[in-house]
Tab-separated table of C-alpha atoms in Angstrom:
chain	number	residue	atom	x	y	z
A	1	UNK	CA	-0.435	-30.986	14.193
A	2	UNK	CA	-2.368	-29.106	16.888
A	3	UNK	CA	0.156	-26.251	16.771
A	4	UNK	CA	-0.311	-25.940	13.015
A	5	UNK	CA	-4.125	-25.802	13.409
A	6	UNK	CA	-3.788	-23.108	16.084
A	7	UNK	CA	-1.446	-21.140	13.823
A	8	UNK	CA	-3.971	-21.370	10.983
A	9	UNK	CA	-6.818	-20.224	13.241
A	10	UNK	CA	-4.770	-17.236	14.450
A	11	UNK	CA	-3.822	-16.472	10.872
A	12	UNK	CA	-7.466	-16.235	9.799
A	13	UNK	CA	-8.416	-14.220	12.906
A	14	UNK	CA	-5.619	-11.744	12.229
A	15	UNK	CA	-6.693	-11.376	8.606
A	16	UNK	CA	-10.278	-10.663	9.697
A	17	UNK	CA	-9.082	-8.113	12.261
A	18	UNK	CA	-6.914	-6.285	9.716
A	19	UNK	CA	-9.654	-6.541	7.069
A	20	UNK	CA	-12.167	-4.928	9.454
A	21	UNK	CA	-9.707	-2.133	10.265
A	22	UNK	CA	-8.898	-1.563	6.582
A	23	UNK	CA	-12.625	-1.392	5.784
A	24	UNK	CA	-13.120	1.345	8.387
A	25	UNK	CA	-10.125	3.222	6.952
A	26	UNK	CA	-11.561	3.041	3.417
A	27	UNK	CA	-14.993	4.209	4.603
A	28	UNK	CA	-13.444	7.163	6.442
A	29	UNK	CA	-11.356	8.076	3.384
A	30	UNK	CA	-14.451	7.970	1.181
A	31	UNK	CA	-16.444	10.149	3.602
A	32	UNK	CA	-13.491	12.535	3.889
A	33	UNK	CA	-13.313	12.947	0.109
A	34	UNK	CA	-17.081	13.437	-0.176
A	35	UNK	CA	-17.078	16.036	2.620
A	36	UNK	CA	-14.169	17.944	1.079
A	37	UNK	CA	-15.796	17.856	-2.368
A	38	UNK	CA	-19.086	19.220	-0.995
A	39	UNK	CA	-17.476	21.817	1.321
A	40	UNK	CA	-14.940	23.400	-1.024
A	41	UNK	CA	-15.525	25.478	-4.105
A	42	UNK	CA	-14.243	23.875	-7.341
A	43	UNK	CA	-11.180	26.179	-7.185
A	44	UNK	CA	-10.363	25.267	-3.565
A	45	UNK	CA	-11.010	21.571	-4.219
A	46	UNK	CA	-8.600	21.628	-7.174
A	47	UNK	CA	-5.998	23.452	-5.040
A	48	UNK	CA	-6.348	20.958	-2.188
A	49	UNK	CA	-6.042	17.933	-4.492
A	50	UNK	CA	-3.026	19.439	-6.283
A	51	UNK	CA	-1.193	20.028	-2.990
A	52	UNK	CA	-2.185	16.612	-1.621
A	53	UNK	CA	-0.984	14.891	-4.801
A	54	UNK	CA	2.278	16.821	-4.484
A	55	UNK	CA	2.846	15.496	-0.949
A	56	UNK	CA	1.762	11.952	-1.836
A	57	UNK	CA	4.105	11.720	-4.808
A	58	UNK	CA	7.118	12.844	-2.759
A	59	UNK	CA	6.280	10.725	0.289
A	60	UNK	CA	5.267	7.563	-1.621
A	61	UNK	CA	8.813	6.055	-1.603
A	62	UNK	CA	8.951	6.542	2.190
A	63	UNK	CA	5.972	4.195	2.626
A	64	UNK	CA	8.363	1.342	1.761
A	65	UNK	CA	10.125	1.941	5.075
A	66	UNK	CA	7.214	0.075	6.676
A	67	UNK	CA	8.159	-3.114	4.826
A	68	UNK	CA	11.783	-2.814	6.001
A	69	UNK	CA	10.729	-2.140	9.588
A	70	UNK	CA	8.209	-5.007	9.628
A	71	UNK	CA	10.616	-7.549	8.130
A	72	UNK	CA	13.501	-7.095	10.557
A	73	UNK	CA	11.323	-6.556	13.624
A	74	UNK	CA	9.580	-9.839	12.782
A	75	UNK	CA	12.920	-11.607	12.245
A	76	UNK	CA	14.396	-10.473	15.586
A	77	UNK	CA	11.152	-11.191	17.430
A	78	UNK	CA	10.969	-14.738	16.048
A	79	UNK	CA	14.537	-15.400	17.204
A	80	UNK	CA	13.631	-14.011	20.625
A	81	UNK	CA	16.511	-11.571	20.199
A	82	UNK	CA	14.845	-8.679	22.018
A	83	UNK	CA	18.083	-6.708	22.482
A	84	UNK	CA	18.644	-6.518	18.712
A	85	UNK	CA	14.959	-5.802	18.115
A	86	UNK	CA	15.092	-2.829	20.511
A	87	UNK	CA	18.326	-1.503	19.045
A	88	UNK	CA	17.131	-1.877	15.436
A	89	UNK	CA	13.802	-0.092	15.961
A	90	UNK	CA	15.252	2.623	18.203
A	91	UNK	CA	18.038	3.324	15.683
A	92	UNK	CA	15.574	3.271	12.782
A	93	UNK	CA	13.291	5.785	14.516
A	94	UNK	CA	16.263	7.963	15.491
A	95	UNK	CA	17.616	8.130	11.927
A	96	UNK	CA	14.257	8.742	10.264
A	97	UNK	CA	13.447	11.435	12.841
A	98	UNK	CA	16.628	13.277	11.898
A	99	UNK	CA	15.773	12.888	8.203
A	100	UNK	CA	12.326	14.298	8.960
A	101	UNK	CA	13.822	17.327	10.729
A	102	UNK	CA	16.205	18.000	7.830
A	103	UNK	CA	13.468	17.605	5.223
A	104	UNK	CA	11.186	19.896	7.246
A	105	UNK	CA	13.208	22.973	6.259
A	106	UNK	CA	13.856	21.873	2.666
A	107	UNK	CA	10.235	20.910	2.061
A	108	UNK	CA	8.966	24.192	3.526
A	109	UNK	CA	11.055	26.210	1.047
A	110	UNK	CA	9.877	23.983	-1.803
A	111	UNK	CA	6.235	24.246	-0.628
A	112	UNK	CA	6.346	28.054	-0.676
A	113	UNK	CA	7.666	27.877	-4.251
A	114	UNK	CA	4.942	25.393	-5.273
A	115	UNK	CA	2.154	27.478	-3.704
A	116	UNK	CA	3.348	30.474	-5.690
A	117	UNK	CA	3.581	28.545	-8.983
A	118	UNK	CA	0.158	26.925	-8.480
A	119	UNK	CA	-1.328	30.340	-7.569
A	120	UNK	CA	-2.676	29.068	-4.262
A	121	UNK	CA	-3.193	31.747	-1.617
A	122	UNK	CA	-2.820	29.653	1.542
A	123	UNK	CA	0.421	30.599	3.363
A	124	UNK	CA	-0.227	28.372	6.398
A	125	UNK	CA	-0.456	25.341	4.105
A	126	UNK	CA	3.310	25.519	3.514
A	127	UNK	CA	3.984	24.973	7.240
A	128	UNK	CA	1.458	22.140	7.456
A	129	UNK	CA	2.746	20.398	4.332
A	130	UNK	CA	6.336	20.568	5.606
A	131	UNK	CA	5.400	19.028	8.978
A	132	UNK	CA	3.241	16.393	7.249
A	133	UNK	CA	6.144	15.389	5.010
A	134	UNK	CA	8.517	15.266	8.004
A	135	UNK	CA	6.134	12.861	9.776
A	136	UNK	CA	6.062	10.717	6.622
A	137	UNK	CA	9.556	9.522	7.570
A	138	UNK	CA	8.512	8.225	10.998
A	139	UNK	CA	4.932	6.973	10.470
A	140	UNK	CA	5.856	3.927	8.302
A	141	UNK	CA	8.682	2.940	10.679
A	142	UNK	CA	6.464	2.766	13.782
A	143	UNK	CA	3.616	1.171	11.780
A	144	UNK	CA	6.064	-1.436	10.501
A	145	UNK	CA	7.211	-2.044	14.069
A	146	UNK	CA	3.654	-2.778	15.192
A	147	UNK	CA	3.165	-5.030	12.161
A	148	UNK	CA	6.498	-6.777	12.743
A	149	UNK	CA	5.694	-7.755	16.344
A	150	UNK	CA	2.354	-9.060	15.009
A	151	UNK	CA	0.222	-6.745	17.153
A	152	UNK	CA	-2.480	-6.831	14.474
A	153	UNK	CA	-5.320	-5.739	16.768
A	154	UNK	CA	-3.322	-2.673	17.714
A	155	UNK	CA	-2.393	-2.032	14.069
A	156	UNK	CA	-6.048	-2.128	12.988
A	157	UNK	CA	-7.138	0.027	15.922
A	158	UNK	CA	-4.402	2.616	15.274
A	159	UNK	CA	-5.191	2.943	11.572
A	160	UNK	CA	-8.954	3.048	12.090
A	161	UNK	CA	-8.774	5.505	15.018
A	162	UNK	CA	-6.403	7.846	13.161
A	163	UNK	CA	-8.660	7.987	10.096
A	164	UNK	CA	-11.800	8.511	12.183
A	165	UNK	CA	-9.940	11.346	13.915
A	166	UNK	CA	-8.927	12.789	10.531
A	167	UNK	CA	-12.549	12.819	9.379
A	168	UNK	CA	-13.831	14.374	12.627
A	169	UNK	CA	-11.105	17.041	12.657
A	170	UNK	CA	-11.713	17.900	8.999
A	171	UNK	CA	-15.430	18.413	9.621
A	172	UNK	CA	-14.778	20.600	12.672
A	173	UNK	CA	-11.886	22.652	11.255
A	174	UNK	CA	-13.528	23.311	7.892
A	175	UNK	CA	-16.871	24.154	9.525
A	176	UNK	CA	-15.175	26.861	11.612
A	177	UNK	CA	-13.763	28.353	8.420
A	178	UNK	CA	-10.154	27.132	8.176
A	179	UNK	CA	-10.635	25.815	4.622
A	180	UNK	CA	-7.595	24.241	2.924
A	181	UNK	CA	-5.289	24.648	5.978
A	182	UNK	CA	-7.992	22.950	8.088
A	183	UNK	CA	-8.065	19.953	5.747
A	184	UNK	CA	-4.285	19.587	5.914
A	185	UNK	CA	-4.338	20.082	9.677
A	186	UNK	CA	-6.696	17.065	9.846
A	187	UNK	CA	-4.137	15.022	7.894
A	188	UNK	CA	-1.384	16.206	10.217
A	189	UNK	CA	-3.352	15.284	13.359
A	190	UNK	CA	-4.075	11.842	11.888
A	191	UNK	CA	-0.377	11.187	11.150
A	192	UNK	CA	0.642	12.371	14.617
A	193	UNK	CA	-2.012	10.082	16.125
A	194	UNK	CA	-0.472	7.066	14.359
A	195	UNK	CA	2.923	7.837	15.870
A	196	UNK	CA	1.534	8.498	19.371
A	197	UNK	CA	-0.773	5.464	19.456
A	198	UNK	CA	1.960	3.169	18.080
A	199	UNK	CA	4.059	3.985	21.131
A	200	UNK	CA	1.625	1.984	23.303
A	201	UNK	CA	2.293	-1.504	21.818
A	202	UNK	CA	5.952	-0.577	21.209
A	203	UNK	CA	6.620	1.060	24.591
A	204	UNK	CA	8.776	-1.803	25.930
A	205	UNK	CA	10.915	-1.553	22.794
A	206	UNK	CA	11.121	2.198	22.232
A	207	UNK	CA	11.646	3.230	25.859
A	208	UNK	CA	14.121	0.472	26.715
A	209	UNK	CA	17.708	1.637	27.408
A	210	UNK	CA	19.601	2.312	24.183
A	211	UNK	CA	22.267	-0.395	23.968
A	212	UNK	CA	24.274	-0.783	20.780
A	213	UNK	CA	24.145	-4.296	19.311
A	214	UNK	CA	26.036	-6.231	16.656
A	215	UNK	CA	23.597	-5.231	13.899
A	216	UNK	CA	24.764	-4.044	10.484
A	217	UNK	CA	22.080	-1.389	10.293
A	218	UNK	CA	23.244	0.151	7.009
A	219	UNK	CA	23.148	-3.258	5.334
A	220	UNK	CA	19.645	-3.903	6.663
A	221	UNK	CA	18.409	-0.620	5.208
A	222	UNK	CA	19.545	-1.640	1.703
A	223	UNK	CA	16.560	-4.022	1.758
A	224	UNK	CA	14.484	-0.979	0.821
A	225	UNK	CA	15.887	-1.000	-2.736
A	226	UNK	CA	14.286	-4.279	-3.903
A	227	UNK	CA	11.122	-3.243	-2.036
A	228	UNK	CA	10.996	0.096	-3.876
A	229	UNK	CA	11.770	-1.600	-7.189
A	230	UNK	CA	8.951	-4.114	-6.721
A	231	UNK	CA	6.487	-1.402	-5.646
A	232	UNK	CA	7.394	0.779	-8.636
A	233	UNK	CA	6.953	-2.068	-11.129
A	234	UNK	CA	3.635	-3.060	-9.562
A	235	UNK	CA	2.371	0.535	-9.850
A	236	UNK	CA	3.427	0.516	-13.508
A	237	UNK	CA	1.579	-2.726	-14.181
A	238	UNK	CA	-1.723	-1.498	-12.730
A	239	UNK	CA	-1.561	2.215	-13.673
A	240	UNK	CA	0.440	2.761	-16.870
A	241	UNK	CA	-2.393	1.407	-19.024
A	242	UNK	CA	-4.496	4.477	-18.146
A	243	UNK	CA	-1.732	6.801	-19.340
A	244	UNK	CA	-1.413	4.929	-22.627
A	245	UNK	CA	-5.200	4.850	-23.127
A	246	UNK	CA	-5.355	8.594	-22.513
A	247	UNK	CA	-2.653	9.069	-25.157
A	248	UNK	CA	-3.930	6.692	-27.855
A	249	UNK	CA	-7.721	6.972	-27.503
A	250	UNK	CA	-10.317	9.736	-27.644
A	251	UNK	CA	-11.424	11.671	-24.561
A	252	UNK	CA	-14.746	9.787	-24.461
A	253	UNK	CA	-13.109	6.351	-24.730
A	254	UNK	CA	-10.473	7.170	-22.119
A	255	UNK	CA	-13.267	8.409	-19.822
A	256	UNK	CA	-15.068	5.073	-20.118
A	257	UNK	CA	-11.815	3.217	-19.459
A	258	UNK	CA	-11.085	5.385	-16.400
A	259	UNK	CA	-14.457	4.532	-14.838
A	260	UNK	CA	-13.913	0.809	-15.245
A	261	UNK	CA	-10.331	1.049	-14.049
A	262	UNK	CA	-11.527	2.696	-10.829
A	263	UNK	CA	-14.006	-0.140	-10.260
A	264	UNK	CA	-11.379	-2.747	-11.163
A	265	UNK	CA	-8.941	-1.403	-8.582
A	266	UNK	CA	-11.341	-2.389	-5.811
A	267	UNK	CA	-10.109	-5.935	-6.474
A	268	UNK	CA	-6.604	-4.764	-5.505
A	269	UNK	CA	-7.664	-3.385	-2.116
A	270	UNK	CA	-9.877	-6.260	-0.946
A	271	UNK	CA	-7.098	-8.739	-0.002
A	272	UNK	CA	-4.634	-6.122	1.348
A	273	UNK	CA	-5.195	-7.514	4.854
A	274	UNK	CA	-3.857	-10.907	3.711
A	275	UNK	CA	-0.497	-9.434	2.638
A	276	UNK	CA	-0.305	-7.400	5.878
A	277	UNK	CA	-0.605	-10.569	7.990
A	278	UNK	CA	1.473	-12.879	5.777
A	279	UNK	CA	4.534	-10.632	5.617
A	280	UNK	CA	5.706	-10.671	9.268
A	281	UNK	CA	4.742	-14.326	9.764
A	282	UNK	CA	6.726	-15.621	6.792
A	283	UNK	CA	9.580	-13.219	7.594
A	284	UNK	CA	9.890	-14.656	11.095
A	285	UNK	CA	9.703	-18.275	9.902
A	286	UNK	CA	12.211	-17.636	7.116
A	287	UNK	CA	14.694	-16.128	9.581
A	288	UNK	CA	14.639	-19.480	11.437
A	289	UNK	CA	14.895	-21.509	8.183
A	290	UNK	CA	11.424	-22.942	8.750
A	291	UNK	CA	8.818	-23.823	6.141
A	292	UNK	CA	6.567	-20.944	5.056
A	293	UNK	CA	4.545	-22.609	2.303
A	294	UNK	CA	1.502	-23.299	4.485
A	295	UNK	CA	1.011	-19.580	5.166
A	296	UNK	CA	1.439	-18.760	1.481
A	297	UNK	CA	-1.152	-21.386	0.517
A	298	UNK	CA	-3.669	-20.091	3.042
A	299	UNK	CA	-2.988	-16.490	2.052
A	300	UNK	CA	-3.600	-17.242	-1.626
A	301	UNK	CA	-6.713	-19.203	-0.681
A	302	UNK	CA	-8.208	-16.314	1.315
A	303	UNK	CA	-7.205	-13.683	-1.250
A	304	UNK	CA	-8.527	-15.849	-4.076
A	305	UNK	CA	-11.834	-16.297	-2.251
A	306	UNK	CA	-12.236	-12.516	-1.785
A	307	UNK	CA	-11.488	-11.598	-5.410
A	308	UNK	CA	-13.624	-14.496	-6.686
A	309	UNK	CA	-16.624	-13.294	-4.655
A	310	UNK	CA	-16.095	-9.738	-5.918
A	311	UNK	CA	-15.725	-10.932	-9.529
A	312	UNK	CA	-18.871	-13.073	-9.353
A	313	UNK	CA	-20.888	-10.219	-7.849
A	314	UNK	CA	-19.669	-7.737	-10.451
A	315	UNK	CA	-20.242	-10.098	-13.388
A	316	UNK	CA	-23.772	-10.872	-12.194
A	317	UNK	CA	-24.689	-7.227	-11.476
A	318	UNK	CA	-22.346	-5.038	-13.563
A	319	UNK	CA	-24.690	-2.089	-14.145
A	320	UNK	CA	-25.830	-2.017	-10.501
A	321	UNK	CA	-22.204	-2.116	-9.286
A	322	UNK	CA	-21.239	0.756	-11.567
A	323	UNK	CA	-24.150	2.906	-10.414
A	324	UNK	CA	-23.350	2.325	-6.737
A	325	UNK	CA	-19.599	2.938	-7.037
A	326	UNK	CA	-19.444	5.659	-9.667
A	327	UNK	CA	-22.963	7.001	-10.141
A	328	UNK	CA	-22.641	6.111	-13.841
A	329	UNK	CA	-23.870	3.172	-15.880
A	330	UNK	CA	-22.338	2.273	-19.236
A	331	UNK	CA	-24.042	-0.934	-20.429
A	332	UNK	CA	-22.279	-0.677	-23.812
A	333	UNK	CA	-18.913	-1.335	-22.132
A	334	UNK	CA	-19.858	-4.010	-19.579
A	335	UNK	CA	-17.591	-6.519	-21.327
A	336	UNK	CA	-14.630	-4.219	-20.622
A	337	UNK	CA	-15.504	-4.290	-16.928
A	338	UNK	CA	-15.623	-8.089	-16.968
A	339	UNK	CA	-12.091	-8.123	-18.381
A	340	UNK	CA	-10.947	-5.730	-15.640
A	341	UNK	CA	-12.302	-8.169	-13.036
A	342	UNK	CA	-10.001	-10.845	-14.498
A	343	UNK	CA	-6.812	-8.780	-14.910
A	344	UNK	CA	-7.065	-7.073	-11.510
A	345	UNK	CA	-7.822	-10.392	-9.779
A	346	UNK	CA	-4.604	-11.963	-11.076
A	347	UNK	CA	-2.573	-8.834	-10.317
A	348	UNK	CA	-3.966	-9.020	-6.764
A	349	UNK	CA	-2.780	-12.616	-6.369
A	350	UNK	CA	0.609	-11.575	-7.814
A	351	UNK	CA	0.862	-8.897	-5.099
A	352	UNK	CA	0.387	-11.550	-2.388
A	353	UNK	CA	3.192	-13.562	-3.961
A	354	UNK	CA	5.623	-10.671	-4.404
A	355	UNK	CA	5.210	-9.616	-0.765
A	356	UNK	CA	5.857	-13.240	0.164
A	357	UNK	CA	9.061	-13.248	-1.905
A	358	UNK	CA	10.193	-10.037	-0.203
A	359	UNK	CA	9.493	-11.520	3.230
A	360	UNK	CA	11.821	-14.451	2.561
A	361	UNK	CA	14.388	-12.275	0.699
A	362	UNK	CA	13.934	-14.214	-2.543
A	363	UNK	CA	14.529	-11.612	-5.261
A	364	UNK	CA	14.380	-13.941	-8.280
A	365	UNK	CA	10.897	-12.610	-9.034
A	366	UNK	CA	12.165	-9.093	-9.812
A	367	UNK	CA	13.490	-9.883	-13.299
A	368	UNK	CA	10.159	-11.452	-14.305
A	369	UNK	CA	8.325	-8.509	-12.757
A	370	UNK	CA	10.342	-6.002	-14.820
A	371	UNK	CA	9.954	-8.111	-17.969
A	372	UNK	CA	6.175	-8.281	-17.515
A	373	UNK	CA	5.930	-4.496	-17.101
A	374	UNK	CA	8.072	-3.772	-20.183
A	375	UNK	CA	6.196	-6.351	-22.243
A	376	UNK	CA	2.808	-4.948	-21.202
A	377	UNK	CA	3.810	-1.381	-22.117
A	378	UNK	CA	5.230	-2.510	-25.468
A	379	UNK	CA	2.204	-4.618	-26.444
A	380	UNK	CA	-0.316	-1.908	-25.547
A	381	UNK	CA	1.741	0.623	-27.519
A	382	UNK	CA	1.707	-1.684	-30.551
A	383	UNK	CA	-1.834	-3.067	-30.357
A	384	UNK	CA	-4.524	-0.575	-29.361
A	385	UNK	CA	-7.240	-0.581	-31.981
A	386	UNK	CA	-9.916	-0.975	-29.273
A	387	UNK	CA	-10.186	-0.693	-25.492
A	388	UNK	CA	-10.885	-4.390	-25.051
A	389	UNK	CA	-7.541	-5.105	-26.742
A	390	UNK	CA	-5.728	-3.191	-23.988
A	391	UNK	CA	-7.484	-5.241	-21.330
A	392	UNK	CA	-6.896	-8.491	-23.208
A	393	UNK	CA	-3.158	-7.793	-23.052
A	394	UNK	CA	-3.410	-7.098	-19.313
A	395	UNK	CA	-5.461	-10.251	-18.692
A	396	UNK	CA	-2.946	-12.479	-20.466
A	397	UNK	CA	0.026	-10.706	-18.878
A	398	UNK	CA	-1.370	-10.900	-15.329
A	399	UNK	CA	-2.247	-14.587	-15.719
A	400	UNK	CA	1.195	-15.451	-17.134
A	401	UNK	CA	2.909	-13.511	-14.330
A	402	UNK	CA	0.774	-15.328	-11.756
A	403	UNK	CA	1.807	-18.720	-13.162
A	404	UNK	CA	5.504	-17.721	-13.094
A	405	UNK	CA	5.215	-16.494	-9.504
A	406	UNK	CA	3.425	-19.691	-8.463
A	407	UNK	CA	6.213	-21.750	-9.989
A	408	UNK	CA	8.845	-19.700	-8.154
A	409	UNK	CA	6.895	-19.811	-4.888
A	410	UNK	CA	6.355	-23.544	-4.820
A	411	UNK	CA	9.373	-24.783	-6.766
A	412	UNK	CA	10.646	-27.986	-5.222
A	413	UNK	CA	14.137	-28.190	-3.876
A	414	UNK	CA	14.141	-24.651	-2.468
A	415	UNK	CA	13.494	-24.541	1.292
A	416	UNK	CA	10.687	-22.216	2.298
């Protein structure tokens, strides 16, 4: 009983630590965007965002490597199998480093082509983008390693320090006249800092003698496919509505919807720390065939509390919230914002549950996830006479998906 209380206390402390780190990261990202927007001309700002979007789209699938790294590092750590943990992480870093080196050349050639097609006169940006993409192979692997060994204080410090460094470097490099290359150099320095700082908590693993172990590495890596599938479907559920609204509605209506969608997505980011802490803990317990339900319950409780507080605040002060976050106030569409607070809250709770399912390798949820995405797209395509109708579909869909996931998560007779 005492051990369970101590585990719960550590669980909450870790969530608070990660939440504090994530808050600093979000503040730095906001300040970075504001500084870039004020420092660049509209043409340079558009060029920078186009190139950044280009890199983000191509590197987005690589972010799922963090989930793979965290899961198996947590599993080997929980079994006190340090030899396999060292071999797995060393081999993972070695393979992704080689992939980064190979992609460095290919991405550079592609970047030169893209710069020419986008009419962007910034030759050094091609080099920087290629190196940034190459690092995108390694960054999630080392971050996942830190997450997997449950070094949450280090994880928060690394992420916060790297983003503070990115902001400071951007200010300095742009002030001395480097422009777009300076902004990308700040990104590059930040990514390199994550890799370098992650070495500190992982030093006993990374620098240990390389000894081959009985680990089916190729089979472990296939775990990335359900992770990528789940991430893709989740992005469809929370983003595809904007595409459909832009297609079916007028420019003014889609503009209103876009503002409220941006505010609604804050609900998605608030409990991210909960999923970060839950994943390695339930992965490690699952690998030992131990019960994981108590961590899931507490995770849902904390995430639910965060989104409930945010929803209450928004619903009490909708116009004030809009003015603070967007600089715009649209009292005529406040009801739409209230509906966003409901749909995004349930999608947030669904994200906690789907990361839990991934941590215990229970992939039953995927078919319901795909069905929910297809159904949502179909219903919005068929019924879109008003904006509130789109959100009504998303509210019902997110709530139904949450109930299905809860049933799967707590279904009796299945050991967790």
